[in-house]
Amino acid sequence: MTKLKLIKDSKQDEDPLLKAAGKLFRQKGFASTTVREIAGAGGMLPGSLHYRYATKESLLLALMEQGITQAINAVRSAIAASRDPIERVRLALRAHLRLLIHEDDTIYVLLYEWRALSGEARETMVRLRDRYDALWDGLLYEAAGTGRLRTEIDLKLVRLSTLGAVNWVAQWYSPGGDLAPDEIADTFANNLLHGILAEDRKE
Amino acid sequence: MTKLKLIKDSKQDEDPLLKAAGKLFRQKGFASTTVREIAGAGGMLPGSLHYRYATKESLLLALMEQGITQAINAVRSAIAASRDPIERVRLALRAHLRLLIHEDDTIYVLLYEWRALSGEARETMVRLRDRYDALWDGLLYEAAGTGRLRTEIDLKLVRLSTLGAVNWVAQWYSPGGDLAPDEIADTFANNLLHGILAEDRKE
DNA sequence: GTCTATACTCTGATAGAC
DNA sequence: GTCTATCAGAGTATAGAC
C-alpha cells in the first residue's frame, strides 16, 4: 500500500513549481534565474516557494533527479520494443534525443547545470548518472556480444561520443527545422554504426 | 605599419584580465562569477577593471572573439600538414579538441556561455561562429569530393554530430585519465569514418 | 500553504582622488 | 591606469500574520 503510493508519487511529478523552474533554468541558466521568477511562473510568491523548497539548489536537485529517472524509464521502455541488440541501441538513442528535444526540460537541466551543484548534491547526482551510463554500457556490451562489432573498439568511448553528439543537439536544434528528432537520431546511429566512408563497405 | 600593429595585437592577447576571466567563467560559469573575483585574479580592483571593460558582458564577448579566432587559426594551421582530405578532417578534429582540453579556456567559454550573451553581442558571435562552421563544411565537402564518402550522407549532420561529440568531451575529460586528447580525437574520427560494425567492412 | 514585509548580503557599475 | 568609496538595485532567505 505504502509502496504503491511511493511509486505513484514518483511517477506523476506534476509540480507546477518544478515545471516552471525547469523551463527557466533551461532558458536562462540556473544562476541567472531568480526564485522570484520561479515563484511567479508557478503562481506564487517567494515566501511560499521556500515553504516547499528550502533553497534554490534543492529545486535544481529535485529537477535533476526527476530528469535522470525519466531518462532511464524512457530508454528502458524504448528498448523493450526489440530483441536485436543493434536495433536496441538505435531505439535508445531515439528515446534519449526525444526526451532532450521535446517539451521536457529536466534532461537539459540535468546535462547542462552540473556546475551549479555543490558538494553533496553533486555526489548524489553522480551516483544516479552512473546508473544511466551503466544502462548504456549494457546495451553496447550486448551489441558487442553479437560479434557484429569491430573487436578493437572502446565501448566506453563509443558511449561518450554518441551521447555527446546527441546531447549537443540541444545546442543547435530548432523545432521549426527540417529535421525531426528521430531522423537526427537515426542518422547519428547510422553514421556511427556504418561510418561515412564508402570504401570500407562491402558494397 | 598600422596594419602590422593590428595583427600583432590581435595575435598575442596576453591580457591577464581576460585570462583570469576565462578561467573563472569556465569553472563557475559567467553568471556565477563576480567582477570582483575577476579583478582580484587579474591583480586589480573592480574600479580598475571597469576602466578597461565597461561591462561584464564586454569581457565575455572579448573572450569569445578571441576563442573563435584561436579555433580558426588552430584548425587552419593543423590541416596544412596534409593534402589528403580525409586526413585533414582527422587533423582538424585533433586541433579542435586539443584547444578545448588544454589550458586555453576561451573555446570552452565560447561553446558553453552562449546563453549569457544578449542581443547584439550574440549576433556578432553568430557571424563569427558561422565562419568556423564554414571552414568545417569546406573540409567535409572536400572529403566528399574524393568520392570516398557514402553519397547519401548529410554533411551538415556529420559536422554537427562530430563537433558535438568532441565539444562534449569537455564535460567528462580529466587530465589525469588514461586517454590523451589526440587518442580521443582519433578514436572519434575512426568510428565516424569506418563505423563500429565489423560486418560492413571489406575485411 | 500562501501571503506580507523585510533582513541581510552581494551585485555591477560610477565618481573622483591620486 | 589604478585606487577608494559608494550607489542603487537585486539576490536568497526568513518571520510571522492570515
PDB file of C-alpha atoms in Angstrom, chain B:
ATOM      1  CA  MET B   1      52.761  49.815 -40.347  1.00  0.00           C
ATOM      2  CA  THR B   2      49.415  50.231 -38.653  1.00  0.00           C
ATOM      3  CA  LYS B   3      48.283  47.017 -40.236  1.00  0.00           C
ATOM      4  CA  LEU B   4      51.205  45.158 -38.755  1.00  0.00           C
ATOM      5  CA  LYS B   5      50.418  46.518 -35.360  1.00  0.00           C
ATOM      6  CA  LEU B   6      46.837  45.385 -35.593  1.00  0.00           C
ATOM      7  CA  ILE B   7      47.896  41.889 -36.489  1.00  0.00           C
ATOM      8  CA  LYS B   8      50.391  41.820 -33.688  1.00  0.00           C
ATOM      9  CA  ASP B   9      47.856  42.995 -31.133  1.00  0.00           C
ATOM     10  CA  SER B  10      45.244  40.524 -32.205  1.00  0.00           C
ATOM     11  CA  LYS B  11      47.780  37.755 -32.032  1.00  0.00           C
ATOM     12  CA  GLN B  12      49.225  37.901 -28.575  1.00  0.00           C
ATOM     13  CA  ASP B  13      46.171  38.691 -26.452  1.00  0.00           C
ATOM     14  CA  GLU B  14      48.007  38.201 -23.212  1.00  0.00           C
ATOM     15  CA  ASP B  15      45.677  40.343 -21.172  1.00  0.00           C
ATOM     16  CA  PRO B  16      45.845  38.852 -17.655  1.00  0.00           C
ATOM     17  CA  LEU B  17      42.328  40.100 -17.056  1.00  0.00           C
ATOM     18  CA  LEU B  18      40.930  38.098 -19.945  1.00  0.00           C
ATOM     19  CA  LYS B  19      42.881  35.064 -18.903  1.00  0.00           C
ATOM     20  CA  ALA B  20      41.535  35.282 -15.352  1.00  0.00           C
ATOM     21  CA  ALA B  21      38.016  35.816 -16.614  1.00  0.00           C
ATOM     22  CA  GLY B  22      38.283  32.791 -18.884  1.00  0.00           C
ATOM     23  CA  LYS B  23      39.419  30.561 -16.084  1.00  0.00           C
ATOM     24  CA  LEU B  24      36.638  31.705 -13.787  1.00  0.00           C
ATOM     25  CA  PHE B  25      33.914  31.587 -16.425  1.00  0.00           C
ATOM     26  CA  ARG B  26      34.905  28.027 -17.180  1.00  0.00           C
ATOM     27  CA  GLN B  27      34.984  26.966 -13.539  1.00  0.00           C
ATOM     28  CA  LYS B  28      31.854  28.658 -12.243  1.00  0.00           C
ATOM     29  CA  GLY B  29      30.057  29.970 -15.280  1.00  0.00           C
ATOM     30  CA  PHE B  30      29.599  33.568 -16.384  1.00  0.00           C
ATOM     31  CA  ALA B  31      26.597  34.350 -14.219  1.00  0.00           C
ATOM     32  CA  SER B  32      28.151  32.984 -11.035  1.00  0.00           C
ATOM     33  CA  THR B  33      31.395  34.858 -11.460  1.00  0.00           C
ATOM     34  CA  THR B  34      31.656  38.332  -9.995  1.00  0.00           C
ATOM     35  CA  VAL B  35      33.669  41.202 -11.398  1.00  0.00           C
ATOM     36  CA  ARG B  36      35.355  41.395  -8.011  1.00  0.00           C
ATOM     37  CA  GLU B  37      36.706  37.896  -8.441  1.00  0.00           C
ATOM     38  CA  ILE B  38      37.920  38.595 -11.947  1.00  0.00           C
ATOM     39  CA  ALA B  39      39.577  41.836 -10.936  1.00  0.00           C
ATOM     40  CA  GLY B  40      41.172  40.151  -7.943  1.00  0.00           C
ATOM     41  CA  ALA B  41      42.531  37.267 -10.003  1.00  0.00           C
ATOM     42  CA  GLY B  42      43.839  39.774 -12.508  1.00  0.00           C
ATOM     43  CA  GLY B  43      45.591  41.698  -9.753  1.00  0.00           C
ATOM     44  CA  MET B  44      43.390  44.755  -9.522  1.00  0.00           C
ATOM     45  CA  LEU B  45      40.195  46.142  -8.065  1.00  0.00           C
ATOM     46  CA  PRO B  46      36.717  46.356  -9.615  1.00  0.00           C
ATOM     47  CA  GLY B  47      37.049  50.042 -10.349  1.00  0.00           C
ATOM     48  CA  SER B  48      40.165  49.421 -12.413  1.00  0.00           C
ATOM     49  CA  LEU B  49      38.575  46.586 -14.325  1.00  0.00           C
ATOM     50  CA  HIS B  50      35.729  48.756 -15.465  1.00  0.00           C
ATOM     51  CA  TYR B  51      38.228  51.225 -16.857  1.00  0.00           C
ATOM     52  CA  ARG B  52      39.219  48.639 -19.458  1.00  0.00           C
ATOM     53  CA  TYR B  53      35.965  46.720 -19.842  1.00  0.00           C
ATOM     54  CA  ALA B  54      32.891  48.839 -19.409  1.00  0.00           C
ATOM     55  CA  THR B  55      30.645  45.894 -18.608  1.00  0.00           C
ATOM     56  CA  LYS B  56      30.978  42.315 -17.511  1.00  0.00           C
ATOM     57  CA  GLU B  57      29.462  41.198 -20.781  1.00  0.00           C
ATOM     58  CA  SER B  58      32.087  43.025 -22.829  1.00  0.00           C
ATOM     59  CA  LEU B  59      34.624  40.835 -21.073  1.00  0.00           C
ATOM     60  CA  LEU B  60      32.751  37.749 -22.161  1.00  0.00           C
ATOM     61  CA  LEU B  61      32.448  38.983 -25.709  1.00  0.00           C
ATOM     62  CA  ALA B  62      36.164  39.738 -25.954  1.00  0.00           C
ATOM     63  CA  LEU B  63      36.899  36.281 -24.639  1.00  0.00           C
ATOM     64  CA  MET B  64      34.637  34.590 -27.124  1.00  0.00           C
ATOM     65  CA  GLU B  65      36.004  36.555 -30.054  1.00  0.00           C
ATOM     66  CA  GLN B  66      39.459  35.501 -29.024  1.00  0.00           C
ATOM     67  CA  GLY B  67      38.232  31.921 -28.744  1.00  0.00           C
ATOM     68  CA  ILE B  68      36.761  31.681 -32.208  1.00  0.00           C
ATOM     69  CA  THR B  69      39.866  33.307 -33.687  1.00  0.00           C
ATOM     70  CA  GLN B  70      42.104  30.797 -31.993  1.00  0.00           C
ATOM     71  CA  ALA B  71      39.922  27.918 -33.147  1.00  0.00           C
ATOM     72  CA  ILE B  72      40.044  29.050 -36.769  1.00  0.00           C
ATOM     73  CA  ASN B  73      43.808  29.589 -36.627  1.00  0.00           C
ATOM     74  CA  ALA B  74      44.432  26.258 -34.933  1.00  0.00           C
ATOM     75  CA  VAL B  75      42.402  24.295 -37.462  1.00  0.00           C
ATOM     76  CA  ARG B  76      43.879  26.158 -40.446  1.00  0.00           C
ATOM     77  CA  SER B  77      47.411  25.555 -39.325  1.00  0.00           C
ATOM     78  CA  ALA B  78      46.694  21.911 -38.463  1.00  0.00           C
ATOM     79  CA  ILE B  79      45.195  20.966 -41.819  1.00  0.00           C
ATOM     80  CA  ALA B  80      48.144  22.496 -43.655  1.00  0.00           C
ATOM     81  CA  ALA B  81      50.103  19.383 -42.708  1.00  0.00           C
ATOM     82  CA  SER B  82      48.305  17.150 -45.182  1.00  0.00           C
ATOM     83  CA  ARG B  83      46.794  17.184 -48.662  1.00  0.00           C
ATOM     84  CA  ASP B  84      44.592  14.143 -48.114  1.00  0.00           C
ATOM     85  CA  PRO B  85      41.066  15.452 -47.441  1.00  0.00           C
ATOM     86  CA  ILE B  86      40.223  12.582 -45.110  1.00  0.00           C
ATOM     87  CA  GLU B  87      43.409  13.041 -43.153  1.00  0.00           C
ATOM     88  CA  ARG B  88      42.744  16.769 -42.966  1.00  0.00           C
ATOM     89  CA  VAL B  89      39.445  16.104 -41.212  1.00  0.00           C
ATOM     90  CA  ARG B  90      41.263  13.994 -38.688  1.00  0.00           C
ATOM     91  CA  LEU B  91      43.862  16.704 -38.134  1.00  0.00           C
ATOM     92  CA  ALA B  92      41.200  19.355 -37.716  1.00  0.00           C
ATOM     93  CA  LEU B  93      39.460  17.242 -35.125  1.00  0.00           C
ATOM     94  CA  ARG B  94      42.689  16.886 -33.196  1.00  0.00           C
ATOM     95  CA  ALA B  95      43.314  20.607 -33.271  1.00  0.00           C
ATOM     96  CA  HIS B  96      39.813  21.435 -32.099  1.00  0.00           C
ATOM     97  CA  LEU B  97      39.891  19.002 -29.208  1.00  0.00           C
ATOM     98  CA  ARG B  98      43.401  19.965 -28.181  1.00  0.00           C
ATOM     99  CA  LEU B  99      42.339  23.571 -27.867  1.00  0.00           C
ATOM    100  CA  LEU B 100      39.218  22.677 -25.888  1.00  0.00           C
ATOM    101  CA  ILE B 101      41.058  20.423 -23.456  1.00  0.00           C
ATOM    102  CA  HIS B 102      44.286  22.267 -22.945  1.00  0.00           C
ATOM    103  CA  GLU B 103      44.968  25.273 -20.797  1.00  0.00           C
ATOM    104  CA  ASP B 104      43.090  27.616 -23.055  1.00  0.00           C
ATOM    105  CA  ASP B 105      39.656  28.443 -21.663  1.00  0.00           C
ATOM    106  CA  THR B 106      38.351  30.632 -24.454  1.00  0.00           C
ATOM    107  CA  ILE B 107      36.942  27.790 -26.547  1.00  0.00           C
ATOM    108  CA  TYR B 108      35.134  26.292 -23.595  1.00  0.00           C
ATOM    109  CA  VAL B 109      33.566  29.647 -22.764  1.00  0.00           C
ATOM    110  CA  LEU B 110      32.736  30.164 -26.408  1.00  0.00           C
ATOM    111  CA  LEU B 111      30.896  26.858 -26.521  1.00  0.00           C
ATOM    112  CA  TYR B 112      29.144  26.884 -23.187  1.00  0.00           C
ATOM    113  CA  GLU B 113      28.220  30.500 -22.425  1.00  0.00           C
ATOM    114  CA  TRP B 114      26.012  31.452 -25.347  1.00  0.00           C
ATOM    115  CA  ARG B 115      23.039  31.973 -23.077  1.00  0.00           C
ATOM    116  CA  ALA B 116      24.851  34.783 -21.309  1.00  0.00           C
ATOM    117  CA  LEU B 117      25.152  36.824 -24.497  1.00  0.00           C
ATOM    118  CA  SER B 118      22.329  39.244 -25.062  1.00  0.00           C
ATOM    119  CA  GLY B 119      21.087  40.567 -28.365  1.00  0.00           C
ATOM    120  CA  GLU B 120      23.751  42.478 -30.199  1.00  0.00           C
ATOM    121  CA  ALA B 121      26.726  40.581 -28.824  1.00  0.00           C
ATOM    122  CA  ARG B 122      25.097  37.307 -29.715  1.00  0.00           C
ATOM    123  CA  GLU B 123      24.608  38.377 -33.318  1.00  0.00           C
ATOM    124  CA  THR B 124      28.266  39.278 -33.579  1.00  0.00           C
ATOM    125  CA  MET B 125      29.267  35.885 -32.281  1.00  0.00           C
ATOM    126  CA  VAL B 126      26.849  34.045 -34.532  1.00  0.00           C
ATOM    127  CA  ARG B 127      28.512  35.637 -37.549  1.00  0.00           C
ATOM    128  CA  LEU B 128      31.948  34.606 -36.331  1.00  0.00           C
ATOM    129  CA  ARG B 129      30.846  31.110 -35.477  1.00  0.00           C
ATOM    130  CA  ASP B 130      29.354  30.730 -38.926  1.00  0.00           C
ATOM    131  CA  ARG B 131      32.826  31.257 -40.361  1.00  0.00           C
ATOM    132  CA  TYR B 132      34.192  28.449 -38.265  1.00  0.00           C
ATOM    133  CA  ASP B 133      31.341  26.189 -39.325  1.00  0.00           C
ATOM    134  CA  ALA B 134      32.023  27.101 -42.948  1.00  0.00           C
ATOM    135  CA  LEU B 135      35.634  26.081 -42.505  1.00  0.00           C
ATOM    136  CA  TRP B 136      34.480  22.651 -41.339  1.00  0.00           C
ATOM    137  CA  ASP B 137      31.884  22.344 -44.048  1.00  0.00           C
ATOM    138  CA  GLY B 138      34.631  23.045 -46.566  1.00  0.00           C
ATOM    139  CA  LEU B 139      36.769  20.295 -45.113  1.00  0.00           C
ATOM    140  CA  LEU B 140      33.921  17.815 -45.258  1.00  0.00           C
ATOM    141  CA  TYR B 141      32.944  18.910 -48.743  1.00  0.00           C
ATOM    142  CA  GLU B 142      36.491  18.274 -49.938  1.00  0.00           C
ATOM    143  CA  ALA B 143      36.383  14.875 -48.284  1.00  0.00           C
ATOM    144  CA  ALA B 144      33.140  14.075 -50.078  1.00  0.00           C
ATOM    145  CA  GLY B 145      34.685  15.341 -53.316  1.00  0.00           C
ATOM    146  CA  THR B 146      37.147  12.484 -53.300  1.00  0.00           C
ATOM    147  CA  GLY B 147      34.275  10.127 -53.886  1.00  0.00           C
ATOM    148  CA  ARG B 148      35.305   8.182 -50.856  1.00  0.00           C
ATOM    149  CA  LEU B 149      32.276   9.121 -48.766  1.00  0.00           C
ATOM    150  CA  ARG B 150      28.898   7.494 -48.922  1.00  0.00           C
ATOM    151  CA  THR B 151      26.893   9.622 -51.298  1.00  0.00           C
ATOM    152  CA  GLU B 152      23.710   9.789 -49.277  1.00  0.00           C
ATOM    153  CA  ILE B 153      25.211  11.242 -46.114  1.00  0.00           C
ATOM    154  CA  ASP B 154      24.234  14.678 -44.860  1.00  0.00           C
ATOM    155  CA  LEU B 155      27.456  16.657 -44.469  1.00  0.00           C
ATOM    156  CA  LYS B 156      25.918  19.217 -42.170  1.00  0.00           C
ATOM    157  CA  LEU B 157      24.750  16.495 -39.803  1.00  0.00           C
ATOM    158  CA  VAL B 158      28.187  14.945 -39.944  1.00  0.00           C
ATOM    159  CA  ARG B 159      29.679  18.225 -38.805  1.00  0.00           C
ATOM    160  CA  LEU B 160      27.100  18.695 -36.081  1.00  0.00           C
ATOM    161  CA  SER B 161      27.434  15.199 -34.694  1.00  0.00           C
ATOM    162  CA  THR B 162      31.214  15.131 -34.863  1.00  0.00           C
ATOM    163  CA  LEU B 163      31.824  18.519 -33.319  1.00  0.00           C
ATOM    164  CA  GLY B 164      29.074  17.766 -30.826  1.00  0.00           C
ATOM    165  CA  ALA B 165      30.824  14.624 -29.672  1.00  0.00           C
ATOM    166  CA  VAL B 166      34.110  16.487 -29.421  1.00  0.00           C
ATOM    167  CA  ASN B 167      32.670  19.516 -27.645  1.00  0.00           C
ATOM    168  CA  TRP B 168      31.095  17.218 -25.107  1.00  0.00           C
ATOM    169  CA  VAL B 169      34.482  15.804 -24.190  1.00  0.00           C
ATOM    170  CA  ALA B 170      34.970  18.886 -22.034  1.00  0.00           C
ATOM    171  CA  GLN B 171      32.216  17.518 -19.809  1.00  0.00           C
ATOM    172  CA  TRP B 172      33.930  14.270 -18.886  1.00  0.00           C
ATOM    173  CA  TYR B 173      37.607  14.562 -19.697  1.00  0.00           C
ATOM    174  CA  SER B 174      40.009  14.692 -16.788  1.00  0.00           C
ATOM    175  CA  PRO B 175      43.687  15.421 -17.424  1.00  0.00           C
ATOM    176  CA  GLY B 176      44.768  12.568 -15.186  1.00  0.00           C
ATOM    177  CA  GLY B 177      42.842   9.993 -17.221  1.00  0.00           C
ATOM    178  CA  ASP B 178      44.363   7.278 -19.346  1.00  0.00           C
ATOM    179  CA  LEU B 179      43.411   8.871 -22.640  1.00  0.00           C
ATOM    180  CA  ALA B 180      45.320  11.627 -24.377  1.00  0.00           C
ATOM    181  CA  PRO B 181      43.295  14.210 -26.320  1.00  0.00           C
ATOM    182  CA  ASP B 182      44.765  13.077 -29.630  1.00  0.00           C
ATOM    183  CA  GLU B 183      43.797   9.480 -28.909  1.00  0.00           C
ATOM    184  CA  ILE B 184      40.245  10.528 -28.209  1.00  0.00           C
ATOM    185  CA  ALA B 185      40.079  12.606 -31.363  1.00  0.00           C
ATOM    186  CA  ASP B 186      41.490   9.773 -33.457  1.00  0.00           C
ATOM    187  CA  THR B 187      39.088   7.244 -31.994  1.00  0.00           C
ATOM    188  CA  PHE B 188      36.145   9.522 -32.680  1.00  0.00           C
ATOM    189  CA  ALA B 189      37.382  10.115 -36.218  1.00  0.00           C
ATOM    190  CA  ASN B 190      37.925   6.425 -36.740  1.00  0.00           C
ATOM    191  CA  ASN B 191      34.493   5.394 -35.534  1.00  0.00           C
ATOM    192  CA  LEU B 192      32.918   8.123 -37.603  1.00  0.00           C
ATOM    193  CA  LEU B 193      34.812   7.268 -40.768  1.00  0.00           C
ATOM    194  CA  HIS B 194      34.670   3.494 -40.597  1.00  0.00           C
ATOM    195  CA  GLY B 195      31.746   2.889 -38.267  1.00  0.00           C
ATOM    196  CA  ILE B 196      31.744   0.420 -35.415  1.00  0.00           C
ATOM    197  CA  LEU B 197      30.158  -2.530 -37.200  1.00  0.00           C
ATOM    198  CA  ALA B 198      32.527  -5.256 -38.303  1.00  0.00           C
ATOM    199  CA  GLU B 199      30.194  -6.775 -40.855  1.00  0.00           C
ATOM    200  CA  ASP B 200      30.133  -3.680 -43.050  1.00  0.00           C
ATOM    201  CA  ARG B 201      33.862  -3.701 -43.569  1.00  0.00           C
ATOM    202  CA  LYS B 202      35.536  -5.216 -46.580  1.00  0.00           C
ATOM    203  CA  GLU B 203      37.683  -7.473 -44.486  1.00  0.00           C
TER     204      GLU B 203
END
